[in-house]
Short mmCIF file of C-alpha atoms and ligand atoms in Angstrom, two decimals:
data_model
loop_
_atom_site.label_atom_id
_atom_site.label_comp_id
_atom_site.label_asym_id
_atom_site.label_seq_id
_atom_site.Cartn_x
_atom_site.Cartn_y
_atom_site.Cartn_z
CA MET A 1 0.00 0.00 0.00
CA ASN A 2 1.25 3.53 -0.80
CA ARG A 3 2.20 5.81 2.04
CA SER A 4 -0.87 7.89 2.85
CA THR A 5 -0.28 11.59 3.33
CA GLY A 6 -2.19 14.06 5.46
CA ARG A 7 -4.33 13.29 8.45
CA HIS A 8 -6.28 10.11 8.95
CA PHE A 9 -9.94 10.85 9.81
CA LEU A 10 -11.33 8.45 12.39
CA GLN A 11 -15.05 8.87 11.69
CA ILE A 12 -16.24 5.61 13.22
CA PRO A 13 -18.73 5.83 16.10
CA GLY A 14 -16.10 4.85 18.62
CA PRO A 15 -13.32 4.74 19.42
CA THR A 16 -13.28 8.44 18.62
CA ASN A 17 -10.55 11.04 18.12
CA VAL A 18 -8.66 11.75 21.34
CA PRO A 19 -7.77 15.44 21.88
CA LEU A 20 -4.06 16.21 22.23
CA PRO A 21 -4.31 17.44 25.87
CA VAL A 22 -5.87 14.07 26.79
CA LEU A 23 -3.16 12.14 24.96
CA ALA A 24 -0.54 14.28 26.71
CA ALA A 25 -2.10 13.54 30.10
CA ILE A 26 -2.06 9.80 29.40
CA ALA A 27 1.62 10.09 28.41
CA GLN A 28 2.56 11.51 31.85
CA PRO A 29 4.77 9.27 33.98
CA THR A 30 2.81 6.53 35.70
CA VAL A 31 2.06 7.36 39.34
CA ASP A 32 1.90 5.30 42.55
CA HIS A 33 -1.71 4.18 42.86
CA ARG A 34 -1.17 3.66 46.60
CA GLY A 35 0.71 6.92 47.06
CA PRO A 36 -0.46 10.00 48.96
CA GLY A 37 -1.24 11.97 45.81
CA PHE A 38 -3.63 9.44 44.33
CA PRO A 39 -6.88 10.09 46.24
CA SER A 40 -7.22 13.59 44.84
CA LEU A 41 -7.24 12.14 41.30
CA THR A 42 -9.83 9.51 42.28
CA PHE A 43 -12.11 12.10 43.91
CA GLU A 44 -11.77 14.51 41.00
CA VAL A 45 -12.68 11.98 38.30
CA LEU A 46 -15.57 10.57 40.34
CA GLU A 47 -16.94 14.07 40.82
CA GLY A 48 -16.50 14.87 37.14
CA MET A 49 -18.25 11.65 36.10
CA ALA A 50 -21.16 12.46 38.45
CA ALA A 51 -21.69 15.70 36.50
CA VAL A 52 -21.68 13.80 33.20
CA PHE A 53 -24.10 11.11 34.45
CA LYS A 54 -26.12 13.88 36.16
CA THR A 55 -26.25 11.91 39.36
CA SER A 56 -25.43 11.94 43.03
CA ALA A 57 -25.45 8.12 43.03
CA ALA A 58 -22.39 5.91 43.48
CA ILE A 59 -20.09 5.56 40.46
CA VAL A 60 -17.52 2.84 39.86
CA ILE A 61 -14.76 2.84 37.25
CA TYR A 62 -13.40 -0.40 35.82
CA PRO A 63 -10.23 -0.93 33.77
CA ALA A 64 -12.29 -2.65 31.06
CA SER A 65 -14.07 -2.02 27.79
CA GLY A 66 -17.79 -1.34 27.87
CA THR A 67 -18.58 -5.04 27.81
CA GLY A 68 -17.10 -5.35 31.30
CA ALA A 69 -19.44 -2.69 32.67
CA TRP A 70 -22.40 -4.53 31.05
CA GLU A 71 -21.37 -7.64 32.96
CA ALA A 72 -20.91 -5.68 36.19
CA ALA A 73 -24.44 -4.28 35.92
CA LEU A 74 -25.93 -7.77 35.60
CA VAL A 75 -23.82 -9.77 38.06
CA ASN A 76 -24.10 -7.27 40.89
CA SER A 77 -27.86 -6.89 40.86
CA LEU A 78 -29.35 -10.22 39.73
CA SER A 79 -29.53 -13.91 40.67
CA PRO A 80 -29.37 -17.04 38.50
CA GLY A 81 -32.69 -17.61 36.73
CA ASP A 82 -33.93 -14.03 37.15
CA THR A 83 -35.86 -12.62 34.22
CA VAL A 84 -34.62 -9.53 32.39
CA LEU A 85 -36.70 -7.63 29.84
CA MET A 86 -34.59 -6.37 26.94
CA VAL A 87 -35.44 -4.72 23.63
CA GLU A 88 -34.01 -5.69 20.25
CA THR A 89 -32.90 -2.26 19.08
CA GLY A 90 -29.85 -3.60 17.21
CA HIS A 91 -26.53 -5.38 17.47
CA PHE A 92 -25.47 -4.05 20.88
CA ALA A 93 -28.81 -4.85 22.50
CA SER A 94 -28.46 -8.36 21.00
CA LEU A 95 -24.95 -8.77 22.43
CA TRP A 96 -26.07 -7.65 25.89
CA ARG A 97 -28.92 -10.15 25.67
CA LYS A 98 -26.51 -12.93 24.72
CA MET A 99 -24.32 -12.07 27.70
CA ALA A 100 -27.31 -12.15 30.08
CA THR A 101 -28.30 -15.57 28.75
CA ARG A 102 -24.75 -16.90 29.15
CA LEU A 103 -24.76 -15.66 32.75
CA GLY A 104 -27.79 -17.84 33.47
CA LEU A 105 -30.47 -15.16 33.31
CA LYS A 106 -33.75 -15.58 31.44
CA VAL A 107 -34.19 -12.90 28.84
CA GLU A 108 -37.48 -11.76 27.40
CA PHE A 109 -36.52 -9.98 24.20
CA LEU A 110 -39.02 -7.59 22.62
CA ASP A 111 -38.55 -7.91 18.84
CA GLY A 112 -37.37 -4.95 16.84
CA ASP A 113 -36.50 -4.12 13.23
CA TRP A 114 -33.13 -2.43 14.01
CA ARG A 115 -34.46 0.88 12.69
CA ARG A 116 -35.75 2.63 15.80
CA GLY A 117 -35.39 2.94 19.56
CA ALA A 118 -37.25 1.02 22.24
CA ASN A 119 -41.03 1.32 22.32
CA ALA A 120 -42.04 2.36 25.84
CA SER A 121 -45.67 1.34 25.47
CA GLU A 122 -44.67 -2.22 24.50
CA ILE A 123 -42.50 -2.32 27.61
CA GLU A 124 -45.39 -1.06 29.71
CA THR A 125 -47.76 -3.68 28.28
CA ARG A 126 -45.31 -6.46 29.10
CA LEU A 127 -44.74 -5.16 32.64
CA VAL A 128 -48.48 -4.85 33.32
CA GLU A 129 -48.89 -8.53 32.30
CA ASP A 130 -46.16 -9.57 34.72
CA HIS A 131 -48.44 -10.00 37.74
CA ALA A 132 -45.95 -12.24 39.52
CA GLN A 133 -43.25 -9.59 39.05
CA LYS A 134 -40.84 -12.13 37.64
CA ILE A 135 -39.07 -9.43 35.64
CA LYS A 136 -36.26 -8.17 37.85
CA ALA A 137 -34.73 -5.69 35.43
CA VAL A 138 -35.50 -3.80 32.24
CA ALA A 139 -32.31 -3.20 30.25
CA ILE A 140 -32.14 -0.91 27.23
CA VAL A 141 -29.49 0.69 25.06
CA HIS A 142 -29.77 4.50 25.01
CA ASN A 143 -27.94 5.06 21.73
CA GLU A 144 -27.86 1.91 19.56
CA THR A 145 -24.49 2.37 17.86
CA SER A 146 -25.25 -0.26 15.20
CA THR A 147 -28.27 1.64 13.87
CA GLY A 148 -28.05 5.28 14.93
CA ALA A 149 -31.34 5.17 16.83
CA VAL A 150 -31.90 6.57 20.32
CA SER A 151 -34.33 5.25 22.91
CA ASN A 152 -36.28 7.69 25.05
CA VAL A 153 -35.18 6.71 28.56
CA ALA A 154 -37.60 9.06 30.33
CA SER A 155 -40.52 7.37 28.55
CA VAL A 156 -39.25 3.92 29.57
CA ARG A 157 -39.07 5.17 33.18
CA ARG A 158 -42.69 6.36 32.87
CA ALA A 159 -43.63 2.91 31.55
CA LEU A 160 -42.20 1.26 34.68
CA ASP A 161 -43.98 3.78 36.90
CA ALA A 162 -47.29 3.47 35.06
CA ALA A 163 -47.12 -0.33 35.40
CA LYS A 164 -46.19 0.12 39.09
CA HIS A 165 -43.46 -2.42 38.44
CA PRO A 166 -40.47 -2.67 40.80
CA ALA A 167 -37.93 -3.91 38.20
CA LEU A 168 -34.56 -2.20 38.07
CA LEU A 169 -33.95 0.03 35.06
CA MET A 170 -30.54 -0.47 33.38
CA VAL A 171 -29.33 1.70 30.53
CA ASP A 172 -26.29 1.33 28.27
CA THR A 173 -24.97 4.84 27.46
CA ILE A 174 -21.64 3.71 26.04
CA SER A 175 -22.06 5.74 22.83
CA SER A 176 -24.24 8.55 24.19
CA LEU A 177 -22.57 9.67 27.41
CA GLY A 178 -20.88 13.00 26.71
CA SER A 179 -22.58 13.47 23.35
CA ILE A 180 -26.34 13.11 23.91
CA ASP A 181 -28.17 14.47 26.97
CA TYR A 182 -28.46 11.86 29.72
CA ARG A 183 -29.90 12.15 33.25
CA HIS A 184 -29.33 9.19 35.58
CA ASP A 185 -31.15 10.70 38.58
CA GLU A 186 -33.96 12.57 36.88
CA TRP A 187 -34.85 9.56 34.73
CA GLY A 188 -34.79 7.21 37.71
CA VAL A 189 -32.22 4.88 36.22
CA ASP A 190 -30.82 2.21 38.56
CA VAL A 191 -27.68 1.18 36.69
CA THR A 192 -26.13 3.25 33.92
CA VAL A 193 -23.34 1.66 31.89
CA GLY A 194 -20.73 3.89 30.24
CA GLY A 195 -17.45 3.54 28.35
CA SER A 196 -14.44 5.76 27.77
CA GLN A 197 -13.85 5.57 24.03
CA LYS A 198 -16.84 7.33 22.53
CA GLY A 199 -18.31 10.64 23.74
CA LEU A 200 -15.77 10.89 26.55
CA MET A 201 -12.93 11.30 24.02
CA LEU A 202 -10.56 8.77 25.60
CA PRO A 203 -8.98 5.65 24.16
CA PRO A 204 -10.76 2.36 24.92
CA GLY A 205 -10.01 0.91 28.34
CA LEU A 206 -12.28 2.40 31.01
CA SER A 207 -15.92 1.67 31.71
CA PHE A 208 -18.39 2.81 34.31
CA ASN A 209 -21.46 1.96 36.33
CA ALA A 210 -23.59 4.63 38.01
CA ILE A 211 -25.61 2.82 40.67
CA SER A 212 -28.81 3.88 42.45
CA GLN A 213 -29.46 3.11 46.12
CA LYS A 214 -32.17 0.70 44.99
CA ALA A 215 -29.66 -1.22 42.86
CA ARG A 216 -27.16 -1.33 45.74
CA LEU A 217 -29.88 -2.74 47.94
CA ALA A 218 -30.74 -5.35 45.30
CA ALA A 219 -27.05 -6.26 45.15
CA ARG A 220 -27.13 -7.35 48.80
CA SER A 221 -29.30 -10.35 47.96
CA ALA A 222 -28.19 -10.85 44.33
CA ARG A 223 -26.50 -14.22 43.94
CA LEU A 224 -24.72 -14.16 40.58
CA PRO A 225 -21.03 -14.74 41.37
CA ARG A 226 -18.77 -11.71 41.15
CA VAL A 227 -15.37 -10.80 42.48
CA PHE A 228 -13.58 -8.36 40.22
CA TRP A 229 -16.87 -6.64 39.32
CA ASP A 230 -18.16 -6.31 42.89
CA TRP A 231 -19.58 -2.82 43.38
CA GLU A 232 -19.21 -2.67 47.15
CA ASP A 233 -15.51 -3.59 47.14
CA MET A 234 -14.93 -0.78 44.67
CA ILE A 235 -17.12 1.77 46.47
CA ALA A 236 -15.52 1.02 49.85
CA ALA A 237 -12.00 1.47 48.48
CA ASN A 238 -12.95 4.59 46.50
CA LEU A 239 -14.21 6.27 49.69
CA THR A 240 -10.57 6.38 50.80
CA GLY A 241 -9.44 7.51 47.33
CA TYR A 242 -7.96 4.13 46.38
CA PHE A 243 -8.99 1.04 44.38
CA PRO A 244 -9.22 -2.65 45.37
CA SER A 245 -6.78 -3.57 42.57
CA THR A 246 -4.53 -1.49 40.33
CA PRO A 247 -6.65 1.04 38.45
CA ALA A 248 -5.75 2.15 34.91
CA THR A 249 -3.76 5.06 36.33
CA ASN A 250 -2.78 6.73 33.07
CA MET A 251 -6.31 6.45 31.69
CA LEU A 252 -7.59 8.14 34.86
CA GLN A 253 -5.10 10.95 34.27
CA GLY A 254 -6.55 11.26 30.76
CA LEU A 255 -10.12 11.08 32.09
CA LYS A 256 -9.46 14.02 34.39
CA VAL A 257 -8.42 16.17 31.43
CA ALA A 258 -11.25 14.93 29.17
CA LEU A 259 -13.77 15.82 31.89
CA ASN A 260 -12.21 19.29 32.18
CA LEU A 261 -12.60 19.75 28.42
CA LEU A 262 -16.29 18.78 28.59
CA GLN A 263 -16.80 21.10 31.55
CA GLU A 264 -15.10 23.96 29.78
CA GLU A 265 -17.24 23.56 26.68
CA THR A 266 -20.29 22.93 28.92
CA LEU A 267 -22.57 19.94 28.37
CA PRO A 268 -25.41 21.90 26.71
CA VAL A 269 -22.98 23.20 24.08
CA VAL A 270 -21.47 19.71 23.63
CA PHE A 271 -24.93 18.23 23.00
CA ALA A 272 -25.94 21.06 20.64
CA ARG A 273 -22.68 20.64 18.70
CA HIS A 274 -23.48 16.97 18.16
CA GLU A 275 -27.08 17.70 17.11
CA ARG A 276 -25.86 20.29 14.65
CA ALA A 277 -23.36 17.92 13.03
CA ALA A 278 -25.96 15.15 12.88
CA GLU A 279 -28.50 17.40 11.16
CA ALA A 280 -25.92 18.52 8.58
CA THR A 281 -25.01 14.87 7.95
CA ARG A 282 -28.62 13.83 7.45
CA GLN A 283 -29.28 16.67 5.01
CA CYS A 284 -26.22 15.58 3.05
CA VAL A 285 -27.28 11.91 2.99
CA ARG A 286 -30.85 12.77 1.94
CA HIS A 287 -29.56 14.90 -0.90
CA TRP A 288 -27.47 11.99 -2.14
CA GLY A 289 -30.72 10.04 -2.30
CA LEU A 290 -29.53 7.42 0.16
CA GLU A 291 -31.67 6.13 3.01
CA ILE A 292 -30.96 6.87 6.65
CA LEU A 293 -31.31 3.57 8.52
CA CYS A 294 -33.16 5.07 11.51
CA SER A 295 -36.72 5.33 10.25
CA ASP A 296 -38.21 7.44 13.05
CA PRO A 297 -36.97 11.06 13.11
CA ALA A 298 -37.83 11.24 16.82
CA HIS A 299 -35.14 8.60 17.39
CA TYR A 300 -32.34 10.10 15.27
CA SER A 301 -28.96 9.80 16.96
CA SER A 302 -26.73 12.84 17.19
CA SER A 303 -23.60 10.73 17.66
CA LEU A 304 -23.75 8.73 14.44
CA THR A 305 -25.73 8.24 11.24
CA ALA A 306 -26.07 4.79 9.66
CA VAL A 307 -26.66 4.92 5.91
CA LEU A 308 -28.25 2.09 3.92
CA MET A 309 -26.56 1.13 0.66
CA PRO A 310 -28.69 0.82 -2.48
CA ASP A 311 -29.64 -2.83 -3.14
CA GLY A 312 -26.81 -4.94 -4.46
CA GLN A 313 -24.05 -2.49 -3.45
CA SER A 314 -21.42 -3.41 -0.89
CA ALA A 315 -20.92 -1.00 2.01
CA ASP A 316 -17.61 -2.63 2.88
CA ALA A 317 -16.22 -2.17 -0.64
CA LEU A 318 -17.18 1.50 -0.46
CA ARG A 319 -15.62 1.93 2.99
CA SER A 320 -12.40 0.26 1.99
CA MET A 321 -12.10 2.42 -1.13
CA ILE A 322 -12.73 5.61 0.87
CA LEU A 323 -10.10 4.56 3.41
CA GLN A 324 -7.54 3.88 0.69
CA ARG A 325 -8.18 7.00 -1.34
CA SER A 326 -9.02 9.54 1.37
CA SER A 327 -7.79 8.09 4.68
CA VAL A 328 -11.27 8.29 6.20
CA SER A 329 -12.37 5.37 8.39
CA LEU A 330 -16.14 4.79 8.48
CA GLY A 331 -18.02 2.36 10.71
CA ASN A 332 -19.02 -1.02 9.26
CA GLY A 333 -22.39 -2.69 9.37
CA LEU A 334 -22.71 -4.97 12.42
CA GLY A 335 -24.57 -8.27 12.79
CA LYS A 336 -27.35 -8.59 10.25
CA LEU A 337 -26.44 -5.17 8.83
CA ALA A 338 -22.98 -6.39 7.73
CA ASP A 339 -22.09 -4.92 4.33
CA ARG A 340 -25.55 -3.29 4.13
CA VAL A 341 -24.79 0.00 5.91
CA PHE A 342 -21.90 2.30 6.60
CA ARG A 343 -21.89 4.41 9.74
CA ILE A 344 -20.65 7.98 9.95
CA GLY A 345 -19.46 8.78 13.46
CA HIS A 346 -19.95 12.44 14.41
CA LEU A 347 -19.20 12.26 18.10
CA GLY A 348 -16.40 13.24 20.39
CA ASP A 349 -13.68 15.67 19.41
CA PHE A 350 -14.43 17.03 15.95
CA ASN A 351 -15.39 20.25 14.20
CA ASP A 352 -17.06 21.51 11.03
CA ALA A 353 -13.92 20.97 8.98
CA SER A 354 -13.51 17.34 9.98
CA LEU A 355 -17.22 16.69 9.38
CA LEU A 356 -17.24 18.38 5.97
CA GLY A 357 -13.98 16.72 5.00
CA SER A 358 -15.42 13.33 5.84
CA LEU A 359 -18.69 13.94 4.02
CA ALA A 360 -16.76 15.18 0.97
CA ALA A 361 -14.59 12.06 1.01
CA ILE A 362 -17.73 9.90 1.18
CA GLU A 363 -19.34 11.79 -1.68
CA ALA A 364 -16.18 11.39 -3.76
CA GLY A 365 -16.13 7.69 -2.88
CA LEU A 366 -19.76 7.21 -3.92
CA LEU A 367 -19.12 8.96 -7.23
CA THR A 368 -15.95 6.96 -7.85
CA SER A 369 -17.82 3.72 -7.17
CA GLU A 370 -20.45 4.82 -9.68
CA ILE A 371 -23.18 4.40 -7.12
CA ALA A 372 -26.24 6.29 -8.34
CA ILE A 373 -26.39 9.35 -6.12
CA LYS A 374 -27.12 13.01 -6.64
CA SER A 375 -23.92 14.99 -6.10
CA GLY A 376 -23.94 18.18 -4.04
CA GLY A 377 -24.75 16.65 -0.65
CA VAL A 378 -21.78 18.40 0.92
CA GLU A 379 -23.23 21.77 -0.13
CA LYS A 380 -26.39 20.86 1.77
CA ALA A 381 -24.26 20.07 4.82
CA ILE A 382 -22.49 23.42 4.51
CA ALA A 383 -25.81 25.25 4.20
CA SER A 384 -27.11 23.40 7.26
CA LEU A 385 -24.03 24.31 9.31
CA VAL A 386 -24.20 27.94 8.16
CA SER A 387 -27.88 28.29 9.01
CA SER A 388 -27.41 26.80 12.48
CA GLY A 389 -24.65 29.28 13.37
CA HIS A 390 -21.53 28.72 15.39
CA LEU A 391 -22.32 27.25 18.76
CA GLN A 392 -19.26 28.11 20.81
CA ILE A 393 -19.78 31.77 20.01
CA ALA A 394 -23.54 31.58 20.37
CA ALA A 395 -23.13 30.14 23.87
CA GLU A 396 -21.01 32.98 25.17
C1 PLP B 401 -19.23 0.29 21.84
C2 PLP B 401 -20.47 -0.17 22.49
C3 PLP B 401 -20.51 -1.29 23.33
C4 PLP B 401 -19.34 -2.23 23.52
O1 PLP B 401 -18.35 -1.67 24.21
P1 PLP B 401 -16.87 -2.31 24.17
O2 PLP B 401 -16.09 -1.15 24.72
O3 PLP B 401 -16.58 -2.65 22.77
O4 PLP B 401 -16.87 -3.47 25.07
C5 PLP B 401 -21.69 -1.60 23.96
N1 PLP B 401 -22.80 -0.87 23.77
C6 PLP B 401 -22.82 0.20 22.95
C7 PLP B 401 -24.07 0.96 22.77
C8 PLP B 401 -21.65 0.57 22.29
O5 PLP B 401 -21.67 1.63 21.47
#
């Protein structure tokens, strides 16, 4: 392969681009995790994460990818044979379901077409039917990264309340935290699962649980085996500023800086920046004449857009050509969407230039592949960005 010149654009929906100050923080010398200086780092990142989760609940940080925090949520709060209600929003919901099954839980899976978020009224109907209250948890994915569809968590909370059902509410926010508004406390979520490598602008390697009092209480009688994932071991050690085993010290140094960056920009501006990029992307895709996978505009994701290929065209061939010619990495289709969609990540650390550059590279790739599209989508994206103004200035 020829040497590629210029910058590589990482436009996949996670891992995302890591800002230089975060990379520099991670590159600092490794510190003593049992030394006197460490607790201040622990307290600062826990406080910063509380602001991002919008919670005063307990938070734990694992040196693991998001999958680890999924497992932690399940093994801490449930017992073998417990029933969990999950919703088939896409590939990630399906993987979480598979994990629950492998752990010995019974999963009731509400069918979905991978083109929209969870349907709260279907959840409510199922909960109302559950007279014996066999369902111990409802687990949903906030932003389904395989499809670009968001579930309305507040409406799922209302469904639980309306059904007067005591099940725990668990939400995966791995690709929404730090890019789409999320409110652990206000939405009455019991366990929120997060990861470092998407909206939080860090490399992969950290994941999180935010845990309500109700979930901690459930954990006392929950019998799934856990050692490494045990919440209470972690919470007890964190109270002193330390960890039960060696934390990912350099990642925590990076997390501290990433949280400062989010704070400096302010969360409302961060969310508006993502919405603005998503809208520009959708206008571009529509102009091309391609179909946005998410079929319900109320569920559009502002962290990524999944685009359906015309029948008979390979998304992977297109992606590989765009990578070779323009050094832009796009997300692949996952699970049953393999080769059928490409995903444009517009989350984390990016700006108008990186978005427009990526969309232009995609348009050039589509034209080169002789896929029947209408050219000029990028102009639509520019017009959309121009008409929505410049947020950082607008926020001042
Ligand atoms: C990325 C992602 C995961 C998986 O996280 P890993 O860090 O790959 O273990 C789970 N859920 C969602 C919604 C994701 O976007």
